[in-house]
Short mmCIF file of C-alpha atoms in Angstrom, two decimals:
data_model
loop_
_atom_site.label_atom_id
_atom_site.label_comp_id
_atom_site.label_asym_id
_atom_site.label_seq_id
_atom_site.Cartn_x
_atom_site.Cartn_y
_atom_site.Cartn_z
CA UNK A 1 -12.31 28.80 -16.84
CA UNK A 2 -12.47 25.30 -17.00
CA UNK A 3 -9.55 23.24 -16.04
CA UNK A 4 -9.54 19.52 -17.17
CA UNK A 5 -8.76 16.86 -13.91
CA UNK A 6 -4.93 16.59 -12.87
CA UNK A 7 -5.10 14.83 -10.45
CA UNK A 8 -7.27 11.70 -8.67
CA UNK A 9 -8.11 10.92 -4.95
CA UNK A 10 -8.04 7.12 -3.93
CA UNK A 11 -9.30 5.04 -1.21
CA UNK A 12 -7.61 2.18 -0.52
CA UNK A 13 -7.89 -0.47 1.53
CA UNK A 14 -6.73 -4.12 2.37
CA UNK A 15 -9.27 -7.17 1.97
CA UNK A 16 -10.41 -9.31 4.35
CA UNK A 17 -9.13 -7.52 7.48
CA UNK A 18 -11.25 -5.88 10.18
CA UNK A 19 -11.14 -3.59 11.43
CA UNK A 20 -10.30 -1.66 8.27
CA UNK A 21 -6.49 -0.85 7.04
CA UNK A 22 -6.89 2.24 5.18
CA UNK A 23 -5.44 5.06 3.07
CA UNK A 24 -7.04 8.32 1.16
CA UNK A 25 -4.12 8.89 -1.52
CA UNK A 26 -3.95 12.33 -3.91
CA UNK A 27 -1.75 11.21 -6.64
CA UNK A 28 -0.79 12.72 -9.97
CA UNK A 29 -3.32 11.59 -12.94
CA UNK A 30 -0.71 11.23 -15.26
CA UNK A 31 1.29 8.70 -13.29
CA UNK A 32 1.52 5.49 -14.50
CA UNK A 33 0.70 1.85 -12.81
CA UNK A 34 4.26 1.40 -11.86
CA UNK A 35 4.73 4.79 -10.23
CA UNK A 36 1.55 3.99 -8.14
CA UNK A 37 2.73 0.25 -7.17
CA UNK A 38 5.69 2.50 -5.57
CA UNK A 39 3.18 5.18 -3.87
CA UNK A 40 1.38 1.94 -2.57
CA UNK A 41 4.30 0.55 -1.20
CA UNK A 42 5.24 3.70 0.55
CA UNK A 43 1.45 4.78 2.02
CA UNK A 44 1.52 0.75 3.84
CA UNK A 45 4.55 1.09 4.77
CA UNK A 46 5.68 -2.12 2.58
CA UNK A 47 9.04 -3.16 1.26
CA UNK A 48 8.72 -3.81 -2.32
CA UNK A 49 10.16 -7.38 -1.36
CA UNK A 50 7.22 -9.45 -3.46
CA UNK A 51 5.72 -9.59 -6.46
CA UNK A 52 3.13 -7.48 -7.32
CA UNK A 53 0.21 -7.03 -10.25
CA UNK A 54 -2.69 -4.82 -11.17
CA UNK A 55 -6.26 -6.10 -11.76
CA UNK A 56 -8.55 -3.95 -13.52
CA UNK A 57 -11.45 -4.94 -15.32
CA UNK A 58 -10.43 -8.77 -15.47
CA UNK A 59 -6.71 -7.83 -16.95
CA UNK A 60 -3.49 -8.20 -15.36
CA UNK A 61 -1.26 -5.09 -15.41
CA UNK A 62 2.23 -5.53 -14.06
CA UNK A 63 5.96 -6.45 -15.01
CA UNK A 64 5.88 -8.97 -17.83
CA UNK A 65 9.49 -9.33 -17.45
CA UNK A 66 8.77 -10.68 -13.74
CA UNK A 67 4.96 -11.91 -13.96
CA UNK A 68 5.39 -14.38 -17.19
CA UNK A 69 4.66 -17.78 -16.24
CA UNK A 70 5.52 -19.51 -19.39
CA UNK A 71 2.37 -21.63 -18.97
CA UNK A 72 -0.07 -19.84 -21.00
CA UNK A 73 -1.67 -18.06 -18.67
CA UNK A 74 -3.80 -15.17 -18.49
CA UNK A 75 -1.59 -12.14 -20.25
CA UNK A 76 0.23 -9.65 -18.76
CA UNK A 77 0.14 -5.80 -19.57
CA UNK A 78 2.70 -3.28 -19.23
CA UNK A 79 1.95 -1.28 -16.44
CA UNK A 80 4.29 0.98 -17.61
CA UNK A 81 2.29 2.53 -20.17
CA UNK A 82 -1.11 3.28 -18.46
CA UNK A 83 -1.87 5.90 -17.04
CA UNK A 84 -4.14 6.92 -14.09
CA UNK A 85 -5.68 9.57 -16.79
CA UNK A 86 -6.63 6.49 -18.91
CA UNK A 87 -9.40 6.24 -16.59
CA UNK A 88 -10.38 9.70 -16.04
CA UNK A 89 -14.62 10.57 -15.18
CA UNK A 90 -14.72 6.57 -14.42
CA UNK A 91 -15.96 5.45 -11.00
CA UNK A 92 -13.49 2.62 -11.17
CA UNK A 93 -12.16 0.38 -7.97
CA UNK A 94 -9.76 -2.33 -8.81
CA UNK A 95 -7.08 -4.47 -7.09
CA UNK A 96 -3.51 -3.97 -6.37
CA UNK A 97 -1.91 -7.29 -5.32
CA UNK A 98 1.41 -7.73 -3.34
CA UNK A 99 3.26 -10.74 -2.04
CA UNK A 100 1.16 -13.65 -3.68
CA UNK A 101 2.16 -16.13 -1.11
CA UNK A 102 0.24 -13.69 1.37
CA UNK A 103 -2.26 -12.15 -1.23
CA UNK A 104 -2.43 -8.62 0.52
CA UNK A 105 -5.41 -7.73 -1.73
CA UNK A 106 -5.61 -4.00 -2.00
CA UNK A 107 -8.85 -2.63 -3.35
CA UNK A 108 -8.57 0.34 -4.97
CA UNK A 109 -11.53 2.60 -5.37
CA UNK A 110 -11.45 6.25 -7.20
CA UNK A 111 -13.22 8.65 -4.81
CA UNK A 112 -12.81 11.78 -7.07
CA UNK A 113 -11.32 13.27 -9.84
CA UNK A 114 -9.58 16.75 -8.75
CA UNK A 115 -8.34 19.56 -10.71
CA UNK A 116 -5.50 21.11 -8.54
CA UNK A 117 -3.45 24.34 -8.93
CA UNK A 118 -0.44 23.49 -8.62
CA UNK A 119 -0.25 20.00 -9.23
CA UNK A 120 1.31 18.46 -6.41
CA UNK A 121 5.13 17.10 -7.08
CA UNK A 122 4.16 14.10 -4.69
CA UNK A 123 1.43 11.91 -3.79
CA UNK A 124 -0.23 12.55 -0.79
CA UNK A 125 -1.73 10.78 1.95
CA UNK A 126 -4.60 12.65 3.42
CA UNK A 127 -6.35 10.29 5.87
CA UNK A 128 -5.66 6.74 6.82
CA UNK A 129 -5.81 4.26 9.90
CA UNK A 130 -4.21 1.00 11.75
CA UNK A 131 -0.83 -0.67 10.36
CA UNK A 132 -0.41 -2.78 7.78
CA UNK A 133 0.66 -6.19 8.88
CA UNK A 134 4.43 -7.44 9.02
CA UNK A 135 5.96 -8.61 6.36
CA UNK A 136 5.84 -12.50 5.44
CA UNK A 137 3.15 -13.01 7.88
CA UNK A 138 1.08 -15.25 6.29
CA UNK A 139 -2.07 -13.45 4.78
CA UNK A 140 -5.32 -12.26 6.37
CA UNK A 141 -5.75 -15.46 8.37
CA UNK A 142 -2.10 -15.48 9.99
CA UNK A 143 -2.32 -12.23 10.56
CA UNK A 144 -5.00 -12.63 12.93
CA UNK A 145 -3.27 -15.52 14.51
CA UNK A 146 -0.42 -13.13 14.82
CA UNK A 147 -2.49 -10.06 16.27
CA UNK A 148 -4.16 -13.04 19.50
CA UNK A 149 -0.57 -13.89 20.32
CA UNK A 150 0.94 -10.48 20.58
CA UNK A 151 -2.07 -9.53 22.72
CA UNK A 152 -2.02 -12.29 25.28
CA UNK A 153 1.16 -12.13 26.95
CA UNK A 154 0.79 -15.68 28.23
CA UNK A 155 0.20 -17.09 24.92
CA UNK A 156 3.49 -19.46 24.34
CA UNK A 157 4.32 -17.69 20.63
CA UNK A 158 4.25 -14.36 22.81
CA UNK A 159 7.59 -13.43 22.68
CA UNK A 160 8.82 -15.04 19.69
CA UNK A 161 6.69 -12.72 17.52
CA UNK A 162 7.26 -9.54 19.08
CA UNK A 163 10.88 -10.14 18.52
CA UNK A 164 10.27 -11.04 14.66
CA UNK A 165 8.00 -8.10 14.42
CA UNK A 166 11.15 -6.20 15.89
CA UNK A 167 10.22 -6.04 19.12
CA UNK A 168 6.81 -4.54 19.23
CA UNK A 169 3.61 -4.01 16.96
CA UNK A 170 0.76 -1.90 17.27
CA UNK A 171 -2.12 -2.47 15.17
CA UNK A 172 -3.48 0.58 15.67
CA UNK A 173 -0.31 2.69 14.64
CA UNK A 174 -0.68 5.29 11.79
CA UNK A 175 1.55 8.31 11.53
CA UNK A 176 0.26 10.47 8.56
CA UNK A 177 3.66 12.73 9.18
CA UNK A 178 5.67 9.57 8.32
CA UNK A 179 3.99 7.96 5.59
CA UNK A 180 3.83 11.58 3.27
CA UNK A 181 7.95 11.95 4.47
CA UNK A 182 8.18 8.38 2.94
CA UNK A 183 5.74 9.50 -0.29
CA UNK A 184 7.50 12.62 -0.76
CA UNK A 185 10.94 10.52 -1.18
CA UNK A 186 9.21 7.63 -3.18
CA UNK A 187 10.86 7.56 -6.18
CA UNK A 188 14.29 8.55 -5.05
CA UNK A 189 17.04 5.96 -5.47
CA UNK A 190 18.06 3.87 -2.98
CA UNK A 191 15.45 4.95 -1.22
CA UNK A 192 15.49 3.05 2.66
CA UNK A 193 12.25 1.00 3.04
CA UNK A 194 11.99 0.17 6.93
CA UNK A 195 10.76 -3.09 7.87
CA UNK A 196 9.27 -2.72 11.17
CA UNK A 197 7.07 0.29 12.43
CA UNK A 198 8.58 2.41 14.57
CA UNK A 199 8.92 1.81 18.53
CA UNK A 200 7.20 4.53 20.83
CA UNK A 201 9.34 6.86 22.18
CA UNK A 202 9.71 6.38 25.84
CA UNK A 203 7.44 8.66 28.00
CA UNK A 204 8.19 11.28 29.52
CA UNK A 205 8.41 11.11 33.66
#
C-alpha cells in the first residue's frame, strides 16, 4: 500500500569551511521553516543569539517582524507558514543563514524523501562531523585565524582564545548522543542552549 512521504532527510553543511562541518538531519515534512531554524540551531550546537533567514529559490523566508529593513528591500516571507511538504519530490538545496555579521552560510540540500512508520516525534541527527565554530567569531576567515592560534601554543593570542572559547576547543568534536538529546528537547521552553562544547572528561589513570 502506498504511503505518501512524511518525512525528509537533509544534508547540511556550512560554506566555505574545510574540512567539511556537517549534519544528516530526519525531520518531520510537515514542519515549518521556523521549527527547522530551531532543529538547525540545535544539530550545530548554536545559540539562537543572531538573526537568521531562509533563501530558497532567490526569496527570503524568515521573521518579518525582525528581518524588515524599512529600506525597500528585497521582501520577506513568513516562514511560519511553509512547510517542508511544500517542497515534497523536489531535489531542492537552499541556504539557511545565521548571525549576518558572521554569515554562517548553511547549505541545505534534500537527500531523500522518506515515508516512515511511525513518524518520528523529533528530528534526528543521523550522521555528522567536526564542531561548529564559537560563537561571534568572525566568519569563515576568523575562524581559521582562530583554529592557527589555538593550535600553536606559542602563538601570542594562544591563551586568550582558549579562555573565550571556554577554555578549550576541538575542531574535530561531534557527539551524535548530544546533539539528538538537544533535538529531542528542541522546542521545549526555556530550553538551555550551551555556549561552549563540552570539555573532555579527564582520563582515566
Amino acid at each position: 500500500m502506498y504511503q505518501p512521504a512524511n518525512a525528509v532527510r537533509l544534508h547540511v553543511s556550512l560554506a566555505e569551511i574545510d574540512p567539511p562541518i556537517w549534519r544528516r538531519l530526519v525531520v518531520p515534512s510537515d514542519w515549518t521553516l521556523d521549527r527547522l531554524h530551531l532543529v538547525l540551531q540545535a544539530a550545530f550546537s548554536w545559540t539562537d543569539s543572531h538573526l537568521h533567514e531562509f533563501r530558497i529559490g532567490g526569496l527570503r523566508y524568515g521573521d518579518p517582524d525582525q528581518l524588515e529593513d524599512g529600506f525597500g528591500g528585497p521582501q520577506i516571507f513568513d516562514y511560519t507558514g511553509v512547510r517542508l511538504a511544500d517542497f515534497t519530490g523536489q531535489d531542492l538545496t537552499f541556504n539557511y543563514l545565521y548571525d549576518f555579521g558572521d554569515d554562517w552560510t548553511h547549505v541545505i540540500r534534500i537527500e531523500e524523501w522518506l515515508s516512515l512508520d511511525p513518524l518520528p516525534r523529533h528530528a534526528e541527527c543521523t550522521e555528522g562531523a567536526r564542531a561548529r565554530p564559537p560563537e561571534d567569531v568572525g566568519g569563515p576567515w576568523s575562524y581559521a585565524d582562530f583554529l592557527e592560534t589555538t593550535r600553536d601554543p606559542n602563538h601570542e593570542d594562544h591563551s586568550s582564545n582558549l579562555r573565550w572559547a571556554g577554555g578549550h576547543f576541538d575542531p574535530d568534536w561531534f557527539d551524535k548522543e548530544l546533539i539528538n538529546k538537544d533535538l529531542r528537547n528542541t522546542f521545549r521552553k526555556n530550553t538551555s542552549r550551551r555556549l561552549h562544547q563540552p570539555k573532555p572528561k579527564p582520563s582515566g589513570r
